């Protein structure tokens, strides 16, 4: 890949500079030459320039740091998996870079992670390596917590099924109490666990793609999602509904008007603001309750 070629070129240039440094160190230093050497020190070396370009290419636009466990969107832009999950959880359904609508979950990119690991190992200084290791450890803890939440919910759902409890059906009309109960339950879960919770009602990706227009309308009413008005640049209503339902499982905040949401945050939105929005959303944490408060 292009990044791997850059790494190889940097290694070769680094070796050439080492040889050059040895020859310079062995040569006698004159006053004039010393002044020239001091002037050269003020300029970044080719290796430093190449490292800067490489690290810039591997930077997550959300946290402004090297990506950790990178995940790629359908538009081909990549971010830290944790960063893009928090971006989606905060209700932002457009790519932070190109603003293209996000209709599928981010996909982890193992090859890019390998390039990142090689880059930080071969070209990162001690401080950079230590910082990256700490962020990687933090990310693993976050992923373990996500998996634990999903496992707990799956166990609760399995227990409810064994007890013969019935779940809501997304294709049937729900009462006001049913809609409120679902909103209360779904607001307590993030990412994978939230997706599992939605699946108990039959709200799966396959159902969304295959459902007829009247079924989609019923689902939107059940989930309290109001599309509001339409604009010329929006896709056909059925496509808009499908996209909105596909992202329902990624959104933490209560579903309200899709078109009235502020999705036009700048790509340079900093990490502190994202974390602030994420923590505010997490404060909604409730217990689950598709058909029972015990889930």
XYZ file of C-alpha atoms in Angstrom:
295
model
C 0.000 0.000 0.000
C 0.983 3.655 -0.251
C 1.568 3.945 3.504
C 3.819 0.898 3.518
C 5.843 2.352 0.632
C 6.221 5.560 2.618
C 7.502 3.586 5.594
C 10.078 1.770 3.449
C 11.260 5.044 1.931
C 11.631 6.567 5.391
C 13.697 3.610 6.594
C 16.058 3.916 3.619
C 16.408 7.666 4.082
C 17.066 7.150 7.773
C 19.931 4.775 7.013
C 21.459 7.247 4.534
C 21.301 10.029 7.109
C 22.960 7.842 9.726
C 25.875 7.226 7.372
C 26.073 10.924 6.573
C 26.078 11.775 10.280
C 28.966 9.405 10.889
C 31.053 11.038 8.150
C 30.267 14.535 9.443
C 31.150 13.551 13.010
C 34.508 12.182 11.867
C 35.431 15.382 9.983
C 37.258 18.307 11.697
C 34.963 21.238 12.499
C 35.897 24.743 11.330
C 34.160 27.937 12.581
C 32.461 28.494 9.234
C 31.346 24.907 8.998
C 30.032 25.044 12.567
C 27.781 27.985 11.634
C 26.488 26.056 8.626
C 25.788 23.024 10.811
C 23.849 25.176 13.293
C 21.762 26.566 10.425
C 21.026 23.044 9.188
C 19.857 21.971 12.632
C 17.077 24.570 12.507
C 15.597 22.915 9.405
C 13.621 19.652 9.623
C 15.424 16.718 8.076
C 13.881 14.744 5.208
C 13.085 11.965 7.683
C 11.296 14.390 9.996
C 9.319 15.779 7.071
C 8.366 12.291 5.910
C 7.362 11.330 9.450
C 5.182 14.421 9.714
C 3.402 13.605 6.459
C 2.938 9.962 7.437
C 1.562 10.758 10.897
C -0.761 13.374 9.381
C -2.159 10.723 7.023
C -2.763 8.424 10.007
C -4.477 11.061 12.148
C -8.079 10.798 13.320
C -9.871 14.039 12.416
C -12.096 13.757 15.493
C -9.507 13.458 18.287
C -6.606 14.951 16.266
C -4.291 12.105 17.241
C -2.999 8.901 15.658
C -5.860 6.473 15.087
C -6.356 3.628 17.535
C -8.212 0.544 16.272
C -9.197 2.399 13.081
C -12.645 1.897 11.569
C -13.696 2.914 8.066
C -17.016 4.294 6.830
C -18.636 3.477 3.484
C -17.168 6.725 2.103
C -13.672 5.265 2.808
C -12.715 7.760 5.532
C -11.201 6.238 8.683
C -11.240 7.241 12.356
C -10.531 5.755 15.778
C -13.262 3.166 16.332
C -14.134 4.733 19.689
C -14.247 8.235 18.205
C -16.582 7.367 15.319
C -18.835 5.312 17.614
C -19.171 8.301 19.956
C -19.807 10.522 16.919
C -22.712 8.284 15.887
C -23.924 7.871 19.453
C -24.241 11.653 19.725
C -26.673 11.568 16.779
C -24.338 12.655 13.965
C -25.144 10.588 10.869
C -22.771 12.204 8.379
C -19.068 11.607 7.857
C -17.046 14.168 9.880
C -14.861 14.790 6.816
C -16.941 14.642 3.636
C -20.434 14.994 5.206
C -21.779 12.013 3.225
C -24.676 10.248 4.969
C -23.673 7.235 7.073
C -25.996 4.273 6.505
C -23.828 1.389 7.726
C -21.864 0.708 10.884
C -18.107 1.472 10.789
C -15.881 -1.443 9.766
C -12.614 -2.075 11.581
C -9.563 -1.937 9.295
C -6.939 -4.409 10.517
C -4.418 -3.623 7.762
C -4.480 0.067 8.655
C -3.954 -0.806 12.318
C -0.874 -2.804 11.317
C 0.493 0.204 9.433
C -0.158 2.387 12.494
C 1.627 -0.040 14.813
C 4.631 -0.199 12.479
C 4.743 3.584 12.086
C 4.690 4.309 15.822
C 7.211 1.521 16.519
C 9.750 2.570 13.890
C 9.307 6.344 13.797
C 7.704 7.372 17.088
C 9.895 8.708 19.872
C 9.674 7.339 23.421
C 6.966 9.801 24.449
C 4.838 9.099 21.374
C 5.139 5.349 21.845
C 4.165 5.605 25.512
C 1.171 7.801 24.723
C -0.030 5.476 21.964
C 0.295 2.437 24.238
C -1.781 4.186 26.920
C -4.496 5.124 24.423
C -4.546 1.580 23.056
C -5.012 0.198 26.575
C -7.822 2.679 27.230
C -9.524 1.643 23.995
C -9.356 -2.054 24.928
C -11.019 -1.338 28.277
C -13.760 0.596 26.465
C -14.342 -2.293 24.038
C -14.470 -4.835 26.866
C -17.088 -2.718 28.611
C -19.153 -2.572 25.404
C -18.977 -6.336 25.015
C -19.948 -6.836 28.656
C -23.006 -4.596 28.228
C -24.070 -6.562 25.165
C -23.575 -9.911 26.909
C -25.606 -8.818 29.931
C -28.471 -7.665 27.728
C -28.426 -10.875 25.687
C -28.576 -12.880 28.925
C -31.539 -10.796 30.137
C -33.365 -11.271 26.839
C -32.682 -15.013 26.900
C -34.038 -15.241 30.432
C -37.163 -13.306 29.436
C -37.738 -15.649 26.488
C -37.456 -18.696 28.743
C -40.100 -17.170 30.998
C -42.423 -16.856 28.028
C -42.472 -13.057 27.955
C -43.653 -11.457 24.725
C -41.797 -8.669 22.931
C -43.138 -5.783 20.903
C -43.369 -6.217 17.118
C -42.005 -3.297 15.105
C -44.464 -3.993 12.266
C -47.534 -3.742 14.536
C -49.045 -0.512 15.808
C -47.937 0.229 19.350
C -49.972 1.946 22.017
C -48.722 5.153 23.618
C -47.567 3.164 26.642
C -45.711 0.723 24.373
C -43.908 3.575 22.602
C -42.959 5.225 25.882
C -41.746 1.933 27.335
C -39.563 1.237 24.306
C -38.058 4.739 24.411
C -37.270 4.288 28.090
C -35.581 0.961 27.443
C -33.632 1.770 24.296
C -32.200 4.944 25.835
C -30.261 2.829 28.325
C -28.057 1.139 25.751
C -25.172 2.078 23.473
C -23.907 0.762 20.148
C -23.948 -3.061 19.999
C -26.212 -3.476 23.024
C -28.657 -0.944 21.607
C -28.693 -2.845 18.321
C -29.513 -6.076 20.179
C -32.298 -4.300 22.053
C -33.865 -3.068 18.802
C -33.645 -6.562 17.316
C -35.996 -7.896 20.016
C -38.797 -6.023 18.238
C -37.788 -7.311 14.809
C -36.065 -4.038 13.904
C -33.129 -5.608 12.053
C -31.181 -4.416 9.026
C -32.760 -7.148 6.897
C -36.293 -6.137 7.944
C -35.633 -2.466 7.199
C -34.393 -3.254 3.692
C -37.317 -5.578 2.894
C -40.214 -3.769 4.602
C -42.977 -2.176 2.523
C -43.703 1.541 2.744
C -46.734 1.100 5.028
C -44.643 -1.026 7.412
C -41.935 1.634 7.437
C -44.514 4.291 8.313
C -45.772 2.190 11.225
C -42.211 1.678 12.465
C -41.525 5.416 12.351
C -44.639 6.152 14.416
C -43.768 3.409 16.894
C -40.295 4.885 17.377
C -41.578 8.479 17.646
C -39.466 9.598 14.698
C -40.808 12.592 12.778
C -39.143 13.263 9.439
C -40.573 16.770 9.303
C -40.488 18.625 5.968
C -38.586 17.590 2.878
C -35.845 19.302 0.904
C -35.016 18.876 -2.763
C -31.600 17.391 -2.051
C -32.987 14.621 0.167
C -33.615 11.119 -1.219
C -37.090 9.768 -1.785
C -39.141 9.465 1.429
C -38.912 5.644 1.567
C -35.118 5.790 1.261
C -34.968 8.489 3.912
C -37.046 6.359 6.270
C -34.876 3.297 5.699
C -31.710 5.296 6.378
C -33.191 6.774 9.536
C -34.263 3.368 10.827
C -30.875 1.850 10.013
C -29.222 4.426 12.245
C -31.821 4.144 15.015
C -29.692 1.522 16.743
C -26.647 3.829 16.753
C -28.301 6.870 18.301
C -28.420 7.352 22.065
C -30.593 10.440 22.402
C -34.366 10.055 22.187
C -35.631 9.967 18.605
C -37.228 13.283 17.617
C -37.314 15.216 14.357
C -34.671 13.964 11.909
C -34.556 17.048 9.715
C -34.496 19.430 12.662
C -31.387 17.820 14.177
C -28.106 19.727 14.054
C -25.965 17.423 11.934
C -23.792 20.124 10.411
C -21.030 20.127 13.036
C -17.677 21.152 11.619
C -15.198 18.377 10.810
C -12.780 20.055 13.225
C -15.099 19.655 16.209
C -12.696 18.908 19.037
C -12.530 15.898 21.315
C -13.672 17.775 24.430
C -16.967 18.752 22.798
C -17.573 15.207 21.554
C -16.895 13.802 25.020
C -19.149 16.435 26.556
C -21.989 15.462 24.219
C -21.321 11.781 24.829
C -21.390 12.157 28.620
C -24.579 14.212 28.430
C -26.179 11.474 26.359
C -24.995 8.790 28.762
C -26.708 10.641 31.601
C -29.956 9.461 30.019
C -28.972 5.927 31.109
C -32.086 4.052 32.124
C -32.998 0.430 32.500
C -34.271 -1.656 29.633
C -37.911 -2.468 29.127
C -39.231 -3.742 25.801
C -42.066 -5.587 27.456
C -40.909 -5.710 31.056
C -38.933 -3.509 33.425
C -36.811 -6.512 34.356
C -34.864 -6.625 31.078
